[in-house]
Short mmCIF file of C-alpha atoms in Angstrom, two decimals:
data_model
loop_
_atom_site.label_atom_id
_atom_site.label_comp_id
_atom_site.label_asym_id
_atom_site.label_seq_id
_atom_site.Cartn_x
_atom_site.Cartn_y
_atom_site.Cartn_z
CA MET A 1 23.16 1.89 -17.19
CA ILE A 2 24.15 -1.76 -16.82
CA ARG A 3 22.06 -3.87 -19.25
CA CYS A 4 23.71 -7.30 -19.00
CA LEU A 5 26.45 -9.14 -17.11
CA THR A 6 28.50 -12.15 -18.16
CA GLY A 7 30.60 -14.02 -15.66
CA GLU A 8 31.13 -17.12 -13.53
CA VAL A 9 28.49 -18.11 -11.02
CA LEU A 10 30.22 -18.40 -7.64
CA ASN A 11 27.16 -19.24 -5.58
CA VAL A 12 23.39 -19.67 -5.85
CA VAL A 13 21.33 -18.94 -2.75
CA GLU A 14 17.51 -19.10 -2.86
CA ASN A 15 16.59 -16.34 -5.33
CA ALA A 16 20.01 -14.70 -5.75
CA VAL A 17 23.38 -15.45 -7.30
CA LEU A 18 26.90 -14.21 -6.73
CA LEU A 19 28.42 -13.49 -10.12
CA ASP A 20 32.16 -13.00 -10.71
CA VAL A 21 32.66 -10.56 -13.59
CA HIS A 22 36.38 -10.01 -14.26
CA GLY A 23 37.20 -10.34 -10.57
CA MET A 24 34.32 -8.20 -9.33
CA GLY A 25 31.55 -9.94 -7.38
CA PHE A 26 27.96 -8.89 -8.06
CA ASP A 27 25.01 -9.95 -5.94
CA VAL A 28 22.10 -10.35 -8.36
CA LEU A 29 18.52 -10.93 -7.25
CA CYS A 30 17.11 -13.23 -9.92
CA SER A 31 13.83 -14.20 -11.53
CA ARG A 32 12.83 -17.85 -11.74
CA GLY A 33 13.95 -17.92 -15.36
CA ALA A 34 17.35 -16.41 -14.56
CA LEU A 35 17.96 -18.83 -11.69
CA ALA A 36 17.31 -21.75 -14.04
CA LEU A 37 20.31 -20.59 -16.11
CA CYS A 38 22.70 -20.40 -13.16
CA ARG A 39 24.89 -23.23 -11.89
CA ALA A 40 27.83 -22.75 -9.55
CA GLY A 41 31.13 -22.89 -11.41
CA GLU A 42 29.59 -22.18 -14.84
CA ARG A 43 29.55 -19.00 -16.92
CA VAL A 44 26.27 -17.28 -17.58
CA ARG A 45 24.98 -14.14 -19.27
CA LEU A 46 22.13 -12.36 -17.47
CA THR A 47 20.03 -9.45 -18.61
CA VAL A 48 19.97 -7.04 -15.67
CA PHE A 49 18.43 -3.88 -14.31
CA MET A 50 20.08 -1.73 -11.65
CA GLN A 51 17.79 0.15 -9.29
CA VAL A 52 19.11 2.90 -7.02
CA SER A 53 17.01 3.95 -4.05
CA GLU A 54 17.50 5.43 -0.57
CA ALA A 55 18.36 1.94 0.63
CA GLY A 56 21.19 1.71 -1.92
CA ALA A 57 21.71 0.00 -5.27
CA SER A 58 20.13 -3.34 -6.21
CA LEU A 59 20.81 -5.54 -9.24
CA PHE A 60 17.97 -7.60 -10.67
CA GLY A 61 18.72 -10.42 -13.09
CA PHE A 62 16.52 -11.85 -15.86
CA ALA A 63 16.67 -14.70 -18.33
CA ASP A 64 15.93 -12.37 -21.27
CA GLU A 65 14.68 -8.96 -22.35
CA ARG A 66 11.06 -10.13 -22.20
CA GLU A 67 11.31 -10.73 -18.46
CA ARG A 68 13.10 -7.42 -17.93
CA GLU A 69 10.47 -5.49 -19.88
CA LEU A 70 7.63 -7.05 -17.89
CA PHE A 71 9.46 -6.33 -14.61
CA LEU A 72 9.75 -2.66 -15.55
CA LYS A 73 6.03 -2.51 -16.29
CA ILE A 74 5.14 -4.20 -13.02
CA THR A 75 7.26 -1.79 -10.97
CA THR A 76 5.47 1.25 -12.40
CA ILE A 77 2.36 0.17 -10.48
CA LYS A 78 1.81 2.05 -7.22
CA GLY A 79 3.00 0.12 -4.20
CA ILE A 80 5.16 -2.34 -6.12
CA GLY A 81 8.91 -1.86 -5.80
CA GLY A 82 11.78 -3.76 -7.29
CA ARG A 83 11.86 -6.53 -4.70
CA THR A 84 8.13 -7.17 -4.92
CA GLY A 85 8.34 -7.14 -8.70
CA MET A 86 11.13 -9.69 -8.56
CA ALA A 87 9.15 -11.77 -6.05
CA ILE A 88 6.37 -11.99 -8.65
CA LEU A 89 8.83 -13.13 -11.32
CA SER A 90 10.33 -15.60 -8.88
CA VAL A 91 6.95 -17.32 -8.51
CA PHE A 92 5.61 -16.94 -12.06
CA SER A 93 6.98 -17.07 -15.58
CA VAL A 94 6.11 -14.30 -18.04
CA ASP A 95 3.44 -16.48 -19.64
CA ASP A 96 1.97 -17.30 -16.20
CA ILE A 97 1.65 -13.57 -15.46
CA LEU A 98 0.08 -12.78 -18.81
CA ARG A 99 -2.37 -15.64 -18.36
CA ALA A 100 -3.34 -14.41 -14.88
CA VAL A 101 -3.84 -10.87 -16.17
CA SER A 102 -5.92 -12.03 -19.15
CA LEU A 103 -8.23 -13.98 -16.80
CA ALA A 104 -8.21 -11.35 -14.03
CA ASP A 105 -6.95 -14.09 -11.72
CA VAL A 106 -6.42 -12.04 -8.58
CA ALA A 107 -6.03 -15.14 -6.41
CA ALA A 108 -2.95 -16.19 -8.38
CA PHE A 109 -1.04 -13.02 -7.50
CA THR A 110 -1.93 -13.28 -3.81
CA ARG A 111 0.25 -16.41 -3.69
CA VAL A 112 3.30 -14.14 -4.01
CA PRO A 113 4.80 -13.26 -0.60
CA GLY A 114 4.06 -9.64 0.23
CA VAL A 115 1.25 -9.24 -2.32
CA GLY A 116 -2.16 -8.68 -0.75
CA ARG A 117 -5.54 -8.71 -2.45
CA LYS A 118 -5.65 -4.97 -3.21
CA THR A 119 -2.20 -5.07 -4.78
CA ALA A 120 -3.21 -8.16 -6.76
CA GLU A 121 -6.30 -6.34 -8.04
CA ARG A 122 -4.15 -3.40 -9.16
CA LEU A 123 -1.81 -5.81 -10.95
CA CYS A 124 -4.65 -7.41 -12.88
CA PHE A 125 -6.27 -4.11 -13.81
CA GLU A 126 -3.25 -1.92 -14.54
CA LEU A 127 -1.16 -4.49 -16.40
CA ARG A 128 -3.98 -4.83 -18.92
CA ASN A 129 -3.28 -1.20 -19.85
CA LEU A 130 0.49 -1.22 -19.34
CA LEU A 131 1.46 -4.32 -21.28
CA PRO A 132 2.98 -3.47 -24.66
CA GLU A 133 1.55 -5.09 -27.75
CA ALA A 134 4.48 -7.47 -28.07
CA LEU A 135 3.69 -8.92 -24.63
CA ALA A 136 -0.07 -8.86 -25.03
CA ASP A 137 0.25 -10.91 -28.22
CA SER A 138 1.82 -13.73 -26.24
CA ILE A 139 -1.27 -14.31 -24.11
CA PRO A 140 -2.54 -17.77 -25.11
CA THR A 141 -5.43 -17.77 -27.57
CA ALA A 142 -8.49 -19.98 -27.70
CA GLY A 143 -6.58 -22.51 -29.76
CA ALA A 144 -4.13 -22.92 -26.90
CA GLY A 145 -6.90 -23.52 -24.40
CA LEU A 146 -7.16 -19.94 -23.11
CA ALA A 147 -8.72 -17.03 -24.92
CA ALA A 148 -7.18 -13.59 -25.10
CA PRO A 149 -9.47 -10.76 -24.02
CA SER A 150 -11.40 -9.29 -26.95
CA ARG A 151 -11.96 -5.59 -27.57
CA THR A 152 -15.68 -6.10 -26.93
CA ALA A 153 -14.92 -7.73 -23.58
CA ASP A 154 -12.62 -4.83 -22.68
CA THR A 155 -15.38 -2.32 -23.45
CA VAL A 156 -17.95 -4.29 -21.48
CA GLY A 157 -15.51 -4.59 -18.58
CA GLU A 158 -15.12 -0.81 -18.50
CA ALA A 159 -18.91 -0.38 -18.59
CA LEU A 160 -19.35 -2.77 -15.67
CA ARG A 161 -16.68 -0.98 -13.63
CA SER A 162 -18.49 2.31 -14.25
CA LEU A 163 -21.62 0.66 -12.83
CA GLY A 164 -19.76 -0.11 -9.62
CA PHE A 165 -18.73 -3.72 -10.14
CA VAL A 166 -15.16 -4.67 -9.23
CA GLN A 167 -12.62 -6.39 -11.49
CA THR A 168 -12.44 -9.43 -9.23
CA ASP A 169 -16.10 -10.14 -10.08
CA ILE A 170 -16.03 -8.97 -13.70
CA GLY A 171 -13.08 -11.10 -14.86
CA PRO A 172 -14.45 -14.47 -13.70
CA VAL A 173 -17.92 -13.68 -15.10
CA LEU A 174 -16.57 -12.79 -18.55
CA SER A 175 -14.37 -15.89 -18.50
CA ALA A 176 -17.39 -18.03 -17.57
CA ILE A 177 -19.46 -16.58 -20.42
CA ARG A 178 -16.55 -17.16 -22.81
CA ALA A 179 -16.27 -20.79 -21.70
CA ALA A 180 -20.02 -21.36 -21.98
CA ARG A 181 -20.50 -19.66 -25.37
CA GLY A 182 -17.34 -20.92 -27.08
CA GLU A 183 -16.86 -19.46 -30.58
CA GLU A 184 -20.14 -17.56 -30.24
CA PHE A 185 -18.46 -15.36 -27.62
CA GLU A 186 -16.24 -13.72 -30.23
CA ARG A 187 -19.32 -12.81 -32.30
CA MET A 188 -21.24 -11.20 -29.43
CA ASP A 189 -21.73 -7.45 -29.65
CA GLU A 190 -21.24 -5.15 -26.68
CA GLU A 191 -24.95 -4.92 -25.81
CA SER A 192 -25.44 -8.71 -25.80
CA LEU A 193 -22.32 -9.35 -23.75
CA LEU A 194 -23.19 -6.60 -21.27
CA LYS A 195 -26.68 -8.06 -20.74
CA ALA A 196 -25.26 -11.56 -20.25
CA ALA A 197 -22.63 -10.31 -17.80
CA LEU A 198 -25.18 -8.28 -15.80
CA LYS A 199 -27.43 -11.32 -15.56
CA GLU A 200 -24.57 -13.44 -14.20
CA LEU A 201 -23.45 -10.75 -11.77
CA GLN A 202 -26.97 -10.17 -10.47
CA GLN A 203 -27.46 -13.91 -9.93
CA GLY A 204 -24.23 -13.95 -7.96
CA LEU A 205 -25.56 -11.22 -5.65
CA ARG A 206 -28.67 -13.24 -4.69
#
């Protein structure tokens, strides 16, 4: 398995580069972070992942292992292949994606070409469960202006989904309660948060 490539950048076209590695030319589809490292005529080292499908082999390039790891998580989600996963990383940085997931920001993902609302909803919901601890820890905290989802909020979210509410409604409501309550939000128990969320959701249905 090819894990990284070092060579001279021969050409940069939109979201791909042509990399000369010891006389062999590799077409590499790149993330936004990887493209930022590439300049024609200069040497670069890219972290890569090679995907082999019925359509043939594709090389995906990343700025670092963090991007590659997130890409691999994204492409485990049903309906998201390598090119769609790379399209997401071409529009967003890793931190942008983590922020969108933490806030259940479905609308953000629909800005990616080829990603519809249902796929965006799956991204928000499934990445919450798929992200490893090392990535989840990098979601900005309240001190950085955005709060990471608490365990209580996760439990309440699951309870609301079991009641028939959808994640696209639940995420914004929990974020609104967090913003309104401030530090008090982190001290709320599951029953109090569930009641507050149900009240907001019911008001939204009127």
